[in-house]
mmCIF file of C-alpha atoms in Angstrom:
data_model
loop_
_atom_site.group_PDB
_atom_site.id
_atom_site.type_symbol
_atom_site.label_atom_id
_atom_site.label_comp_id
_atom_site.label_asym_id
_atom_site.label_seq_id
_atom_site.Cartn_x
_atom_site.Cartn_y
_atom_site.Cartn_z
ATOM 1 C CA MET A 1 82.201 -88.524 11.461
ATOM 2 C CA LEU A 2 79.597 -86.376 9.734
ATOM 3 C CA THR A 3 80.506 -83.490 7.422
ATOM 4 C CA ILE A 4 77.818 -81.206 6.000
ATOM 5 C CA ILE A 5 78.520 -79.099 2.909
ATOM 6 C CA CYS A 6 76.064 -76.263 2.343
ATOM 7 C CA GLY A 7 75.660 -72.573 1.524
ATOM 8 C CA GLU A 8 73.811 -70.095 -0.668
ATOM 9 C CA ASN A 9 76.621 -70.411 -3.181
ATOM 10 C CA THR A 10 75.247 -73.748 -4.320
ATOM 11 C CA SER A 11 77.531 -73.932 -7.350
ATOM 12 C CA ALA A 12 80.643 -73.696 -5.189
ATOM 13 C CA SER A 13 79.317 -76.090 -2.552
ATOM 14 C CA ARG A 14 78.281 -78.615 -5.191
ATOM 15 C CA ASN A 15 81.640 -78.411 -6.958
ATOM 16 C CA PHE A 16 83.411 -78.943 -3.646
ATOM 17 C CA TYR A 17 81.203 -81.961 -2.904
ATOM 18 C CA ILE A 18 82.014 -83.492 -6.295
ATOM 19 C CA SER A 19 85.734 -82.744 -5.997
ATOM 20 C CA LEU A 20 85.763 -84.329 -2.544
ATOM 21 C CA LYS A 21 84.383 -87.519 -4.051
ATOM 22 C CA LYS A 22 87.131 -87.550 -6.658
ATOM 23 C CA ASP A 23 89.803 -86.910 -4.028
ATOM 24 C CA TYR A 24 88.647 -89.874 -1.961
ATOM 25 C CA GLN A 25 88.557 -92.077 -5.059
ATOM 26 C CA ASN A 26 92.085 -91.053 -5.985
ATOM 27 C CA LYS A 27 93.211 -91.967 -2.473
ATOM 28 C CA GLY A 28 91.810 -95.470 -2.884
ATOM 29 C CA TYR A 29 88.608 -95.110 -0.873
ATOM 30 C CA GLU A 30 85.466 -97.005 -1.791
ATOM 31 C CA ILE A 31 82.692 -94.487 -2.471
ATOM 32 C CA ARG A 32 79.133 -95.356 -1.497
ATOM 33 C CA ASP A 33 76.178 -93.092 -2.287
ATOM 34 C CA ILE A 34 73.380 -93.623 0.193
ATOM 35 C CA SER A 35 69.895 -92.208 0.580
ATOM 36 C CA TYR A 36 68.068 -91.078 3.697
ATOM 37 C CA SER A 37 66.445 -94.492 4.121
ATOM 38 C CA GLU A 38 69.866 -96.164 4.233
ATOM 39 C CA ILE A 39 71.399 -93.989 6.950
ATOM 40 C CA GLU A 40 70.300 -96.344 9.706
ATOM 41 C CA ASN A 41 72.008 -99.203 7.873
ATOM 42 C CA ILE A 42 75.464 -97.725 8.485
ATOM 43 C CA ASN A 43 75.233 -98.457 12.194
ATOM 44 C CA ARG A 44 73.749 -101.892 11.535
ATOM 45 C CA TRP A 45 76.451 -102.762 8.998
ATOM 46 C CA LEU A 46 79.120 -101.787 11.487
ATOM 47 C CA ALA A 47 77.542 -103.871 14.244
ATOM 48 C CA ASP A 48 76.965 -106.932 12.054
ATOM 49 C CA SER A 49 80.195 -106.890 10.048
ATOM 50 C CA PRO A 50 82.961 -104.721 11.519
ATOM 51 C CA SER A 51 85.337 -106.172 8.933
ATOM 52 C CA LEU A 52 83.440 -104.312 6.212
ATOM 53 C CA PHE A 53 84.874 -101.095 7.595
ATOM 54 C CA SER A 54 88.448 -102.324 7.721
ATOM 55 C CA ASN A 55 88.750 -101.181 4.111
ATOM 56 C CA LYS A 56 88.783 -97.497 3.271
ATOM 57 C CA LYS A 57 85.174 -96.465 2.775
ATOM 58 C CA VAL A 58 83.315 -93.152 2.700
ATOM 59 C CA PHE A 59 79.582 -92.508 2.414
ATOM 60 C CA PHE A 60 78.041 -89.644 0.443
ATOM 61 C CA SER A 61 74.476 -88.409 0.852
ATOM 62 C CA GLN A 62 72.348 -85.444 -0.230
ATOM 63 C CA ARG A 63 69.575 -83.314 1.274
ATOM 64 C CA LEU A 64 69.277 -85.077 4.620
ATOM 65 C CA ASN A 65 68.336 -81.771 6.223
ATOM 66 C CA LYS A 66 64.678 -81.988 5.172
ATOM 67 C CA PHE A 67 64.265 -85.207 7.162
ATOM 68 C CA PHE A 68 65.592 -83.671 10.368
ATOM 69 C CA LYS A 69 62.442 -83.310 12.481
ATOM 70 C CA LYS A 70 61.705 -83.488 16.174
ATOM 71 C CA ASP A 71 59.412 -86.459 15.735
ATOM 72 C CA ASN A 72 62.019 -88.310 13.657
ATOM 73 C CA LYS A 73 64.090 -89.282 16.680
ATOM 74 C CA LYS A 74 65.540 -92.447 15.150
ATOM 75 C CA PHE A 75 67.111 -90.484 12.299
ATOM 76 C CA VAL A 76 68.565 -87.909 14.695
ATOM 77 C CA GLU A 77 70.020 -90.650 16.884
ATOM 78 C CA ASP A 78 71.561 -92.386 13.864
ATOM 79 C CA LEU A 79 73.298 -89.179 12.793
ATOM 80 C CA GLN A 80 74.531 -88.537 16.315
ATOM 81 C CA LEU A 81 76.056 -92.016 16.438
ATOM 82 C CA ILE A 82 77.718 -91.578 13.042
ATOM 83 C CA GLU A 83 79.075 -88.188 14.107
ATOM 84 C CA LYS A 84 80.899 -89.880 16.998
ATOM 85 C CA MET A 85 82.407 -92.651 14.863
ATOM 86 C CA LYS A 86 86.045 -92.034 13.989
ATOM 87 C CA ASP A 87 86.195 -94.911 11.504
ATOM 88 C CA VAL A 88 83.115 -93.861 9.493
ATOM 89 C CA ASP A 89 82.870 -90.821 7.218
ATOM 90 C CA LEU A 90 79.499 -89.542 6.026
ATOM 91 C CA ILE A 91 79.546 -86.457 3.792
ATOM 92 C CA ASP A 92 76.222 -84.766 3.112
ATOM 93 C CA TRP A 93 75.442 -82.000 0.594
ATOM 94 C CA GLU A 94 72.652 -79.532 1.300
ATOM 95 C CA GLU A 95 71.130 -77.006 -1.083
ATOM 96 C CA VAL A 96 70.467 -74.502 1.713
ATOM 97 C CA SER A 97 72.324 -71.784 3.581
ATOM 98 C CA GLY A 98 73.943 -72.404 6.944
ATOM 99 C CA TRP A 99 71.201 -70.644 8.903
ATOM 100 C CA GLU A 100 68.557 -72.837 7.252
ATOM 101 C CA LEU A 101 70.416 -75.961 8.300
ATOM 102 C CA LYS A 102 68.563 -77.967 10.943
ATOM 103 C CA ILE A 103 71.306 -80.537 11.444
ATOM 104 C CA LYS A 104 74.112 -78.021 12.011
ATOM 105 C CA LYS A 105 74.425 -79.020 15.670
ATOM 106 C CA ILE A 106 75.565 -82.439 14.515
ATOM 107 C CA GLY A 107 78.858 -82.832 12.694
ATOM 108 C CA ILE A 108 81.163 -80.387 10.932
ATOM 109 C CA VAL A 109 79.614 -77.736 8.679
ATOM 110 C CA LYS A 110 81.443 -76.299 5.678
ATOM 111 C CA GLU A 111 79.418 -73.381 4.361
ATOM 112 C CA PHE A 112 79.929 -71.615 1.035
ATOM 113 C CA LYS A 113 78.648 -68.068 1.350
ATOM 114 C CA PRO A 114 78.011 -65.773 -1.615
ATOM 115 C CA ASP A 115 80.708 -63.339 -2.623
ATOM 116 C CA GLN A 116 79.706 -59.996 -1.108
ATOM 117 C CA THR A 117 79.912 -58.397 -4.546
ATOM 118 C CA ILE A 118 76.839 -60.390 -5.621
ATOM 119 C CA PHE A 119 74.774 -58.165 -3.346
ATOM 120 C CA LYS A 120 76.103 -55.077 -5.096
ATOM 121 C CA LEU A 121 74.769 -56.528 -8.335
ATOM 122 C CA LEU A 122 71.368 -57.227 -6.787
ATOM 123 C CA ASP A 123 71.216 -53.748 -5.286
ATOM 124 C CA SER A 124 71.819 -52.290 -8.743
ATOM 125 C CA VAL A 125 68.804 -53.964 -10.389
ATOM 126 C CA TYR A 126 66.422 -51.089 -11.052
ATOM 127 C CA PRO A 127 65.421 -48.886 -14.004
ATOM 128 C CA GLY A 128 67.879 -46.165 -14.959
ATOM 129 C CA ASN A 129 70.854 -48.059 -13.544
ATOM 130 C CA ARG A 130 71.778 -50.141 -16.579
ATOM 131 C CA LEU A 131 75.462 -49.220 -16.810
ATOM 132 C CA THR A 132 76.143 -49.961 -13.147
ATOM 133 C CA PHE A 133 74.337 -53.300 -13.368
ATOM 134 C CA ILE A 134 76.261 -54.390 -16.463
ATOM 135 C CA SER A 135 79.543 -53.244 -14.916
ATOM 136 C CA GLN A 136 78.848 -55.260 -11.753
ATOM 137 C CA LEU A 137 77.834 -58.234 -13.880
ATOM 138 C CA ASN A 138 81.085 -58.130 -15.847
ATOM 139 C CA THR A 139 83.100 -57.975 -12.633
ATOM 140 C CA LEU A 140 81.231 -60.851 -11.006
ATOM 141 C CA ASN A 141 81.408 -63.035 -14.082
ATOM 142 C CA GLN A 142 85.190 -63.183 -13.723
ATOM 143 C CA SER A 143 85.054 -64.888 -10.333
ATOM 144 C CA LEU A 144 81.610 -66.471 -9.917
ATOM 145 C CA ASP A 145 79.756 -69.162 -11.806
ATOM 146 C CA GLU A 146 77.180 -67.477 -14.034
ATOM 147 C CA ASN A 147 74.557 -70.047 -13.043
ATOM 148 C CA PHE A 148 74.913 -68.944 -9.433
ATOM 149 C CA ILE A 149 74.596 -65.290 -10.453
ATOM 150 C CA PHE A 150 71.438 -66.129 -12.381
ATOM 151 C CA ILE A 151 69.891 -68.083 -9.492
ATOM 152 C CA MET A 152 70.550 -65.264 -7.033
ATOM 153 C CA LEU A 153 69.044 -62.720 -9.429
ATOM 154 C CA VAL A 154 65.900 -64.804 -9.960
ATOM 155 C CA ARG A 155 65.414 -65.161 -6.199
ATOM 156 C CA TYR A 156 65.913 -61.460 -5.664
ATOM 157 C CA ILE A 157 63.435 -60.363 -8.337
ATOM 158 C CA ARG A 158 60.915 -62.858 -6.962
ATOM 159 C CA ASN A 159 61.287 -61.258 -3.532
ATOM 160 C CA LEU A 160 60.783 -57.797 -5.019
ATOM 161 C CA ILE A 161 57.522 -58.974 -6.576
ATOM 162 C CA ILE A 162 56.380 -60.414 -3.243
ATOM 163 C CA ILE A 163 57.080 -57.036 -1.640
ATOM 164 C CA THR A 164 54.986 -55.214 -4.265
ATOM 165 C CA GLU A 165 52.105 -57.536 -3.349
ATOM 166 C CA ASP A 166 52.422 -56.368 0.285
ATOM 167 C CA GLY A 167 53.858 -59.713 1.248
ATOM 168 C CA VAL A 168 57.022 -60.600 3.126
ATOM 169 C CA PRO A 169 59.484 -63.126 1.668
ATOM 170 C CA PRO A 170 60.051 -66.144 3.927
ATOM 171 C CA ARG A 171 62.797 -65.893 6.557
ATOM 172 C CA MET A 172 63.303 -62.214 5.753
ATOM 173 C CA GLN A 173 64.525 -59.866 8.477
ATOM 174 C CA SER A 174 62.911 -56.447 8.947
ATOM 175 C CA TRP A 175 65.893 -54.458 7.663
ATOM 176 C CA GLN A 176 66.004 -56.617 4.543
ATOM 177 C CA THR A 177 62.296 -56.055 3.968
ATOM 178 C CA TYR A 178 62.759 -52.292 4.243
ATOM 179 C CA LYS A 179 65.610 -52.430 1.737
ATOM 180 C CA LEU A 180 63.534 -54.443 -0.722
ATOM 181 C CA LYS A 181 60.601 -52.030 -0.403
ATOM 182 C CA SER A 182 62.892 -49.144 -1.252
ATOM 183 C CA GLN A 183 64.204 -50.897 -4.345
ATOM 184 C CA ALA A 184 60.787 -52.174 -5.435
ATOM 185 C CA SER A 185 59.469 -48.603 -5.366
ATOM 186 C CA ARG A 186 61.835 -47.795 -8.250
ATOM 187 C CA TRP A 187 59.983 -50.237 -10.480
ATOM 188 C CA LYS A 188 56.630 -50.143 -12.208
ATOM 189 C CA LYS A 189 54.973 -53.337 -11.087
ATOM 190 C CA GLU A 190 54.192 -54.416 -14.647
ATOM 191 C CA ASN A 191 57.816 -53.999 -15.728
ATOM 192 C CA LEU A 192 59.068 -55.907 -12.697
ATOM 193 C CA VAL A 193 56.780 -58.834 -13.489
ATOM 194 C CA ASN A 194 57.835 -58.728 -17.143
ATOM 195 C CA PHE A 195 61.476 -58.746 -16.065
ATOM 196 C CA TYR A 196 60.844 -61.838 -13.952
ATOM 197 C CA GLU A 197 59.018 -63.559 -16.807
ATOM 198 C CA ALA A 198 61.948 -62.770 -19.100
ATOM 199 C CA LEU A 199 64.290 -64.442 -16.598
ATOM 200 C CA PHE A 200 62.041 -67.493 -16.682
ATOM 201 C CA ARG A 201 62.234 -67.571 -20.487
ATOM 202 C CA ILE A 202 66.026 -67.388 -20.296
ATOM 203 C CA GLU A 203 66.043 -70.337 -17.900
ATOM 204 C CA THR A 204 63.747 -72.331 -20.182
ATOM 205 C CA GLY A 205 65.930 -71.528 -23.176
ATOM 206 C CA LEU A 206 69.034 -72.707 -21.365
ATOM 207 C CA LYS A 207 67.414 -75.964 -20.291
ATOM 208 C CA THR A 208 66.175 -76.709 -23.807
ATOM 209 C CA SER A 209 69.353 -75.420 -25.498
ATOM 210 C CA SER A 210 67.205 -73.042 -27.548
ATOM 211 C CA ASN A 211 68.945 -69.915 -26.245
ATOM 212 C CA PRO A 212 71.924 -68.992 -28.479
ATOM 213 C CA PHE A 213 73.333 -66.656 -25.817
ATOM 214 C CA THR A 214 75.211 -67.305 -22.590
ATOM 215 C CA ILE A 215 73.619 -66.370 -19.267
ATOM 216 C CA LYS A 216 75.765 -63.251 -19.056
ATOM 217 C CA GLN A 217 74.850 -62.163 -22.578
ATOM 218 C CA SER A 218 71.175 -62.836 -21.892
ATOM 219 C CA LEU A 219 71.263 -60.714 -18.739
ATOM 220 C CA GLU A 220 72.991 -57.884 -20.584
ATOM 221 C CA ILE A 221 70.257 -57.917 -23.239
ATOM 222 C CA LEU A 222 67.634 -57.963 -20.504
ATOM 223 C CA ALA A 223 69.292 -55.027 -18.758
ATOM 224 C CA CYS A 224 69.292 -52.997 -21.968
ATOM 225 C CA HIS A 225 65.563 -53.573 -22.309
ATOM 226 C CA PHE A 226 64.380 -53.075 -18.722
ATOM 227 C CA LEU A 227 67.003 -51.033 -16.853
#
């Protein structure tokens, strides 16, 4: 059986993936982490040594989606075989949303979608709307991982910049493009770019532990300066 864990809420999907591993371990299962190149071995192991699967065993993989291509028929066939096996469990984690998933027609998909309130926060990111943004941020911070909030904000600001350059963000629907254009028009291009660069500096500071503030505190400071 194949189970795919994915979704834009990567923090939640990742935490679920990790907790699933721990649950299987606590139940006495043998955990095996395998890469893309080892997927075909599962079927071979089963054919050569069925006794290996008499013990409780579960396989964990990551980011198999990027290898799912029309010309990679062997890989597709291997996954289809695994999906039909009742005595084999393969659990894959993907850092993409459900609609970006190429292998969704194979196996069971568990998708973690963003809390709808995250979009209210993103919609509030424009000059003159500081209080609303900070209020939304405080509300979200009580229920969502601040890293996820930060990632979504970075993506959104990047898309706004693309719009100001007369571009269209990848996989963007027409109504979403129109909405972004409306919001981008509230910004001076220079300030929008500076805002994005400030987000990058926050990210760098967090990675190097040189930022004394939390993500939430950093975003509040940023809002006071730009919004």
